Amino acid sequence: LQPIPHFPMPRPSISVSDLQLTAETNYRTEFVAVLSNQPPFFFFMLSRPQSPTQEIMFRDVTTLFADARGFRMAIDQLLHPYAGERIDKVVGLEARGFILGGAIAHQLSVGFVPIRKKGKLPGVTIAQAYKLEYGEAIMEIHDDALKAGEKVLIVDDLLATGGTCEAGIKLVERLGAEVIGCAFVIDLPELGGRKVLEKLGMDVHVLCEFEGA
């Protein structure tokens, strides 16, 4: 056996018996770490504690963005379910959705539209409020960003409660466009965001899941 090349990416603490290294000759990496049913994206990301008790974890996708192979693989796989479908615009949700959405729009050779927090866009906007655990927040889109009948893919890094994306869907639909899908790198199933979006009739695509909040 040849020595396994070094991977410049984080991996969770796992036992040797749980880890299987498989050669992949047809893709952009030579080896992919596989744990249970988790896709390789899982191993590019860190979970960072956001409180002294470490009960709240921040799922950090910047380590995925920093790896050229991992980032390209993520963009390809976010698009995979929509191959052959008409997509006129890609909408990214603030803020990491801009990074993913811009790359996807470039790959599709279509336009990119940002949905931002209130007061961040320079032109005339329409607004949509959504509920937070305490209070509410407001998202905005330029009132001329989309045309009636355009097919839109909404992209963000993480799906939690689904509130931000639900607001984005409503903004897109208020401009007369149609959301053909919502794509995310990470889903936190315990927070129920996927169910919220699916109740709206949305097709939801995620690359990997994390337990907890």
PDB file of C-alpha atoms in Angstrom:
ATOM      1  CA  LEU A   1       0.000   0.000   0.000  1.00  0.00           C
ATOM      2  CA  GLN A   2       1.142   3.506  -0.780  1.00  0.00           C
ATOM      3  CA  PRO A   3       1.287   6.031   2.106  1.00  0.00           C
ATOM      4  CA  ILE A   4      -1.923   8.016   2.479  1.00  0.00           C
ATOM      5  CA  PRO A   5      -1.292  11.671   1.529  1.00  0.00           C
ATOM      6  CA  HIS A   6      -1.812  14.388   4.138  1.00  0.00           C
ATOM      7  CA  PHE A   7      -5.198  16.111   4.057  1.00  0.00           C
ATOM      8  CA  PRO A   8      -5.192  19.785   5.066  1.00  0.00           C
ATOM      9  CA  MET A   9      -8.655  19.493   6.631  1.00  0.00           C
ATOM     10  CA  PRO A  10     -10.134  18.927  10.105  1.00  0.00           C
ATOM     11  CA  ARG A  11     -11.538  15.581  11.110  1.00  0.00           C
ATOM     12  CA  PRO A  12     -13.662  14.742  14.169  1.00  0.00           C
ATOM     13  CA  SER A  13     -12.346  12.456  16.892  1.00  0.00           C
ATOM     14  CA  ILE A  14     -13.140   8.949  15.664  1.00  0.00           C
ATOM     15  CA  SER A  15     -11.770   5.472  16.255  1.00  0.00           C
ATOM     16  CA  VAL A  16      -9.642   3.726  13.663  1.00  0.00           C
ATOM     17  CA  SER A  17     -12.300   1.040  13.333  1.00  0.00           C
ATOM     18  CA  ASP A  18     -14.876   3.672  12.371  1.00  0.00           C
ATOM     19  CA  LEU A  19     -12.718   5.285   9.704  1.00  0.00           C
ATOM     20  CA  GLN A  20     -12.486   3.948   6.190  1.00  0.00           C
ATOM     21  CA  LEU A  21     -10.206   5.585   3.658  1.00  0.00           C
ATOM     22  CA  THR A  22     -11.270   4.975   0.083  1.00  0.00           C
ATOM     23  CA  ALA A  23      -9.431   5.795  -3.109  1.00  0.00           C
ATOM     24  CA  GLU A  24     -11.308   7.965  -5.545  1.00  0.00           C
ATOM     25  CA  THR A  25      -9.738   8.153  -8.985  1.00  0.00           C
ATOM     26  CA  ASN A  26     -12.501   9.860 -10.948  1.00  0.00           C
ATOM     27  CA  TYR A  27     -12.905  12.982  -8.883  1.00  0.00           C
ATOM     28  CA  ARG A  28     -10.919  15.906  -7.548  1.00  0.00           C
ATOM     29  CA  THR A  29      -9.450  14.170  -4.502  1.00  0.00           C
ATOM     30  CA  GLU A  30      -7.325  11.033  -4.275  1.00  0.00           C
ATOM     31  CA  PHE A  31      -8.751   9.926  -0.933  1.00  0.00           C
ATOM     32  CA  VAL A  32     -12.023  10.672   0.838  1.00  0.00           C
ATOM     33  CA  ALA A  33     -12.666  10.042   4.518  1.00  0.00           C
ATOM     34  CA  VAL A  34     -15.921   8.164   5.049  1.00  0.00           C
ATOM     35  CA  LEU A  35     -17.570   7.803   8.462  1.00  0.00           C
ATOM     36  CA  SER A  36     -20.893   5.941   8.645  1.00  0.00           C
ATOM     37  CA  ASN A  37     -23.109   7.705   6.081  1.00  0.00           C
ATOM     38  CA  GLN A  38     -21.503  11.131   6.380  1.00  0.00           C
ATOM     39  CA  PRO A  39     -20.365  12.654   3.066  1.00  0.00           C
ATOM     40  CA  PRO A  40     -16.805  13.982   2.749  1.00  0.00           C
ATOM     41  CA  PHE A  41     -17.933  17.592   3.359  1.00  0.00           C
ATOM     42  CA  PHE A  42     -18.366  16.666   7.024  1.00  0.00           C
ATOM     43  CA  PHE A  43     -14.605  16.377   7.422  1.00  0.00           C
ATOM     44  CA  PHE A  44     -13.816  19.797   5.992  1.00  0.00           C
ATOM     45  CA  MET A  45     -15.725  21.663   8.710  1.00  0.00           C
ATOM     46  CA  LEU A  46     -15.132  22.559  12.357  1.00  0.00           C
ATOM     47  CA  SER A  47     -17.607  22.840  15.221  1.00  0.00           C
ATOM     48  CA  ARG A  48     -16.583  25.751  17.418  1.00  0.00           C
ATOM     49  CA  PRO A  49     -18.067  26.329  20.911  1.00  0.00           C
ATOM     50  CA  GLN A  50     -19.940  29.629  21.148  1.00  0.00           C
ATOM     51  CA  SER A  51     -20.562  29.691  24.917  1.00  0.00           C
ATOM     52  CA  PRO A  52     -18.540  28.967  28.079  1.00  0.00           C
ATOM     53  CA  THR A  53     -20.563  25.798  28.662  1.00  0.00           C
ATOM     54  CA  GLN A  54     -20.028  24.717  25.020  1.00  0.00           C
ATOM     55  CA  GLU A  55     -23.730  23.929  24.708  1.00  0.00           C
ATOM     56  CA  ILE A  56     -24.033  26.025  21.536  1.00  0.00           C
ATOM     57  CA  MET A  57     -21.774  25.098  18.640  1.00  0.00           C
ATOM     58  CA  PHE A  58     -20.958  27.186  15.567  1.00  0.00           C
ATOM     59  CA  ARG A  59     -20.718  25.054  12.447  1.00  0.00           C
ATOM     60  CA  ASP A  60     -17.820  26.648  10.605  1.00  0.00           C
ATOM     61  CA  VAL A  61     -17.910  26.300   6.822  1.00  0.00           C
ATOM     62  CA  THR A  62     -14.973  28.663   6.251  1.00  0.00           C
ATOM     63  CA  THR A  63     -12.613  25.691   6.479  1.00  0.00           C
ATOM     64  CA  LEU A  64     -14.572  24.093   3.633  1.00  0.00           C
ATOM     65  CA  PHE A  65     -14.335  27.313   1.594  1.00  0.00           C
ATOM     66  CA  ALA A  66     -10.574  27.459   2.227  1.00  0.00           C
ATOM     67  CA  ASP A  67      -9.918  24.057   0.664  1.00  0.00           C
ATOM     68  CA  ALA A  68     -10.010  24.325  -3.129  1.00  0.00           C
ATOM     69  CA  ARG A  69     -11.030  20.693  -3.689  1.00  0.00           C
ATOM     70  CA  GLY A  70     -13.629  20.689  -0.941  1.00  0.00           C
ATOM     71  CA  PHE A  71     -15.161  23.966  -2.083  1.00  0.00           C
ATOM     72  CA  ARG A  72     -15.407  22.821  -5.688  1.00  0.00           C
ATOM     73  CA  MET A  73     -16.915  19.514  -4.605  1.00  0.00           C
ATOM     74  CA  ALA A  74     -19.516  21.323  -2.492  1.00  0.00           C
ATOM     75  CA  ILE A  75     -20.533  23.604  -5.369  1.00  0.00           C
ATOM     76  CA  ASP A  76     -20.856  20.634  -7.721  1.00  0.00           C
ATOM     77  CA  GLN A  77     -22.967  18.664  -5.256  1.00  0.00           C
ATOM     78  CA  LEU A  78     -25.221  21.604  -4.361  1.00  0.00           C
ATOM     79  CA  LEU A  79     -26.087  21.814  -8.064  1.00  0.00           C
ATOM     80  CA  HIS A  80     -26.356  18.088  -8.732  1.00  0.00           C
ATOM     81  CA  PRO A  81     -30.110  17.621  -8.022  1.00  0.00           C
ATOM     82  CA  TYR A  82     -30.973  20.485 -10.353  1.00  0.00           C
ATOM     83  CA  ALA A  83     -29.030  19.288 -13.391  1.00  0.00           C
ATOM     84  CA  GLY A  84     -31.094  19.921 -16.495  1.00  0.00           C
ATOM     85  CA  GLU A  85     -33.533  22.249 -14.735  1.00  0.00           C
ATOM     86  CA  ARG A  86     -34.015  25.822 -15.829  1.00  0.00           C
ATOM     87  CA  ILE A  87     -32.435  28.265 -13.376  1.00  0.00           C
ATOM     88  CA  ASP A  88     -32.499  31.960 -14.285  1.00  0.00           C
ATOM     89  CA  LYS A  89     -31.075  33.442 -11.080  1.00  0.00           C
ATOM     90  CA  VAL A  90     -29.328  32.256  -7.948  1.00  0.00           C
ATOM     91  CA  VAL A  91     -30.348  33.968  -4.705  1.00  0.00           C
ATOM     92  CA  GLY A  92     -27.917  33.950  -1.779  1.00  0.00           C
ATOM     93  CA  LEU A  93     -28.940  34.621   1.816  1.00  0.00           C
ATOM     94  CA  GLU A  94     -26.718  36.848   3.944  1.00  0.00           C
ATOM     95  CA  ALA A  95     -23.939  36.263   4.501  1.00  0.00           C
ATOM     96  CA  ARG A  96     -22.200  32.988   3.649  1.00  0.00           C
ATOM     97  CA  GLY A  97     -24.904  32.314   1.090  1.00  0.00           C
ATOM     98  CA  PHE A  98     -23.245  35.051  -0.969  1.00  0.00           C
ATOM     99  CA  ILE A  99     -20.051  33.001  -1.260  1.00  0.00           C
ATOM    100  CA  LEU A 100     -21.852  29.827  -2.279  1.00  0.00           C
ATOM    101  CA  GLY A 101     -24.443  31.585  -4.429  1.00  0.00           C
ATOM    102  CA  GLY A 102     -21.879  33.586  -6.352  1.00  0.00           C
ATOM    103  CA  ALA A 103     -19.872  30.456  -7.172  1.00  0.00           C
ATOM    104  CA  ILE A 104     -22.992  28.561  -8.257  1.00  0.00           C
ATOM    105  CA  ALA A 105     -24.218  31.449 -10.410  1.00  0.00           C
ATOM    106  CA  HIS A 106     -20.809  31.609 -12.085  1.00  0.00           C
ATOM    107  CA  GLN A 107     -20.904  27.881 -12.814  1.00  0.00           C
ATOM    108  CA  LEU A 108     -24.395  28.212 -14.326  1.00  0.00           C
ATOM    109  CA  SER A 109     -23.572  31.458 -16.182  1.00  0.00           C
ATOM    110  CA  VAL A 110     -26.619  33.143 -14.633  1.00  0.00           C
ATOM    111  CA  GLY A 111     -27.122  36.206 -12.454  1.00  0.00           C
ATOM    112  CA  PHE A 112     -26.736  36.361  -8.693  1.00  0.00           C
ATOM    113  CA  VAL A 113     -29.111  38.207  -6.351  1.00  0.00           C
ATOM    114  CA  PRO A 114     -28.374  38.916  -2.665  1.00  0.00           C
ATOM    115  CA  ILE A 115     -31.003  38.978   0.065  1.00  0.00           C
ATOM    116  CA  ARG A 116     -29.687  41.084   2.919  1.00  0.00           C
ATOM    117  CA  LYS A 117     -30.571  42.285   6.379  1.00  0.00           C
ATOM    118  CA  LYS A 118     -32.553  45.506   6.634  1.00  0.00           C
ATOM    119  CA  GLY A 119     -30.686  48.632   5.595  1.00  0.00           C
ATOM    120  CA  LYS A 120     -27.782  46.900   3.824  1.00  0.00           C
ATOM    121  CA  LEU A 121     -28.916  47.214   0.177  1.00  0.00           C
ATOM    122  CA  PRO A 122     -28.425  50.594  -1.548  1.00  0.00           C
ATOM    123  CA  GLY A 123     -31.470  50.702  -3.844  1.00  0.00           C
ATOM    124  CA  VAL A 124     -35.231  50.568  -3.458  1.00  0.00           C
ATOM    125  CA  THR A 125     -36.166  47.370  -1.653  1.00  0.00           C
ATOM    126  CA  ILE A 126     -39.077  45.309  -0.427  1.00  0.00           C
ATOM    127  CA  ALA A 127     -38.890  43.824   3.068  1.00  0.00           C
ATOM    128  CA  GLN A 128     -40.041  40.680   4.820  1.00  0.00           C
ATOM    129  CA  ALA A 129     -40.053  40.158   8.587  1.00  0.00           C
ATOM    130  CA  TYR A 130     -39.491  36.775  10.218  1.00  0.00           C
ATOM    131  CA  LYS A 131     -39.536  35.590  13.809  1.00  0.00           C
ATOM    132  CA  LEU A 132     -36.500  34.948  15.949  1.00  0.00           C
ATOM    133  CA  GLU A 133     -36.433  33.238  19.325  1.00  0.00           C
ATOM    134  CA  TYR A 134     -36.690  36.710  20.851  1.00  0.00           C
ATOM    135  CA  GLY A 135     -38.288  39.357  18.631  1.00  0.00           C
ATOM    136  CA  GLU A 136     -37.997  39.489  14.856  1.00  0.00           C
ATOM    137  CA  ALA A 137     -35.613  40.353  12.033  1.00  0.00           C
ATOM    138  CA  ILE A 138     -36.147  41.777   8.571  1.00  0.00           C
ATOM    139  CA  MET A 139     -34.658  40.706   5.230  1.00  0.00           C
ATOM    140  CA  GLU A 140     -34.715  42.793   2.054  1.00  0.00           C
ATOM    141  CA  ILE A 141     -34.277  42.409  -1.699  1.00  0.00           C
ATOM    142  CA  HIS A 142     -34.052  45.036  -4.435  1.00  0.00           C
ATOM    143  CA  ASP A 143     -37.491  45.536  -5.936  1.00  0.00           C
ATOM    144  CA  ASP A 144     -36.140  45.075  -9.475  1.00  0.00           C
ATOM    145  CA  ALA A 145     -33.796  42.135  -8.767  1.00  0.00           C
ATOM    146  CA  LEU A 146     -36.072  39.486 -10.258  1.00  0.00           C
ATOM    147  CA  LYS A 147     -38.561  39.348 -13.096  1.00  0.00           C
ATOM    148  CA  ALA A 148     -41.942  37.652 -13.019  1.00  0.00           C
ATOM    149  CA  GLY A 149     -41.671  34.027 -14.110  1.00  0.00           C
ATOM    150  CA  GLU A 150     -37.943  33.625 -13.458  1.00  0.00           C
ATOM    151  CA  LYS A 151     -36.822  30.338 -11.921  1.00  0.00           C
ATOM    152  CA  VAL A 152     -34.730  30.821  -8.782  1.00  0.00           C
ATOM    153  CA  LEU A 153     -32.440  28.616  -6.687  1.00  0.00           C
ATOM    154  CA  ILE A 154     -31.969  29.835  -3.084  1.00  0.00           C
ATOM    155  CA  VAL A 155     -28.627  29.023  -1.451  1.00  0.00           C
ATOM    156  CA  ASP A 156     -27.217  29.331   2.072  1.00  0.00           C
ATOM    157  CA  ASP A 157     -24.607  27.581   4.182  1.00  0.00           C
ATOM    158  CA  LEU A 158     -26.822  26.365   7.022  1.00  0.00           C
ATOM    159  CA  LEU A 159     -30.461  25.426   7.590  1.00  0.00           C
ATOM    160  CA  ALA A 160     -31.539  25.824  11.225  1.00  0.00           C
ATOM    161  CA  THR A 161     -35.083  26.974  12.045  1.00  0.00           C
ATOM    162  CA  GLY A 162     -35.763  27.947   8.434  1.00  0.00           C
ATOM    163  CA  GLY A 163     -36.879  31.493   9.278  1.00  0.00           C
ATOM    164  CA  THR A 164     -34.350  33.318   7.122  1.00  0.00           C
ATOM    165  CA  CYS A 165     -34.972  31.111   4.114  1.00  0.00           C
ATOM    166  CA  GLU A 166     -38.750  31.341   4.537  1.00  0.00           C
ATOM    167  CA  ALA A 167     -38.433  35.129   4.436  1.00  0.00           C
ATOM    168  CA  GLY A 168     -36.278  34.807   1.325  1.00  0.00           C
ATOM    169  CA  ILE A 169     -38.854  32.581  -0.371  1.00  0.00           C
ATOM    170  CA  LYS A 170     -41.602  35.103   0.333  1.00  0.00           C
ATOM    171  CA  LEU A 171     -39.508  37.953  -1.074  1.00  0.00           C
ATOM    172  CA  VAL A 172     -38.769  36.013  -4.257  1.00  0.00           C
ATOM    173  CA  GLU A 173     -42.435  35.099  -4.712  1.00  0.00           C
ATOM    174  CA  ARG A 174     -43.588  38.671  -4.079  1.00  0.00           C
ATOM    175  CA  LEU A 175     -41.537  39.715  -7.103  1.00  0.00           C
ATOM    176  CA  GLY A 176     -43.330  37.099  -9.205  1.00  0.00           C
ATOM    177  CA  ALA A 177     -40.434  34.650  -9.499  1.00  0.00           C
ATOM    178  CA  GLU A 178     -40.590  30.940  -8.671  1.00  0.00           C
ATOM    179  CA  VAL A 179     -38.320  29.110  -6.219  1.00  0.00           C
ATOM    180  CA  ILE A 180     -37.348  25.759  -7.739  1.00  0.00           C
ATOM    181  CA  GLY A 181     -35.268  24.654  -4.764  1.00  0.00           C
ATOM    182  CA  CYS A 182     -33.358  25.561  -1.594  1.00  0.00           C
ATOM    183  CA  ALA A 183     -29.814  24.214  -1.221  1.00  0.00           C
ATOM    184  CA  PHE A 184     -27.659  24.164   1.917  1.00  0.00           C
ATOM    185  CA  VAL A 185     -24.314  22.737   2.969  1.00  0.00           C
ATOM    186  CA  ILE A 186     -25.481  21.903   6.520  1.00  0.00           C
ATOM    187  CA  ASP A 187     -28.808  20.966   8.078  1.00  0.00           C
ATOM    188  CA  LEU A 188     -29.524  20.940  11.827  1.00  0.00           C
ATOM    189  CA  PRO A 189     -32.511  18.546  11.790  1.00  0.00           C
ATOM    190  CA  GLU A 190     -33.392  19.005  15.456  1.00  0.00           C
ATOM    191  CA  LEU A 191     -34.295  22.653  14.809  1.00  0.00           C
ATOM    192  CA  GLY A 192     -36.925  21.697  12.238  1.00  0.00           C
ATOM    193  CA  GLY A 193     -36.076  24.081   9.411  1.00  0.00           C
ATOM    194  CA  ARG A 194     -36.397  21.476   6.694  1.00  0.00           C
ATOM    195  CA  LYS A 195     -39.949  20.643   7.738  1.00  0.00           C
ATOM    196  CA  VAL A 196     -40.848  24.350   7.698  1.00  0.00           C
ATOM    197  CA  LEU A 197     -39.627  24.736   4.115  1.00  0.00           C
ATOM    198  CA  GLU A 198     -41.151  21.491   2.910  1.00  0.00           C
ATOM    199  CA  LYS A 199     -44.535  22.597   4.280  1.00  0.00           C
ATOM    200  CA  LEU A 200     -44.187  25.559   1.903  1.00  0.00           C
ATOM    201  CA  GLY A 201     -43.809  23.081  -0.952  1.00  0.00           C
ATOM    202  CA  MET A 202     -40.072  23.613  -1.320  1.00  0.00           C
ATOM    203  CA  ASP A 203     -37.561  21.077  -2.594  1.00  0.00           C
ATOM    204  CA  VAL A 204     -34.769  21.052   0.026  1.00  0.00           C
ATOM    205  CA  HIS A 205     -31.271  19.732  -0.693  1.00  0.00           C
ATOM    206  CA  VAL A 206     -28.511  19.478   1.946  1.00  0.00           C
ATOM    207  CA  LEU A 207     -25.002  18.033   1.817  1.00  0.00           C
ATOM    208  CA  CYS A 208     -24.627  16.939   5.448  1.00  0.00           C
ATOM    209  CA  GLU A 209     -26.263  17.055   8.872  1.00  0.00           C
ATOM    210  CA  PHE A 210     -25.096  17.828  12.405  1.00  0.00           C
ATOM    211  CA  GLU A 211     -26.830  16.796  15.599  1.00  0.00           C
ATOM    212  CA  GLY A 212     -27.879  19.454  18.112  1.00  0.00           C
ATOM    213  CA  ALA A 213     -28.006  23.219  17.705  1.00  0.00           C
TER     214      ALA A 213
END
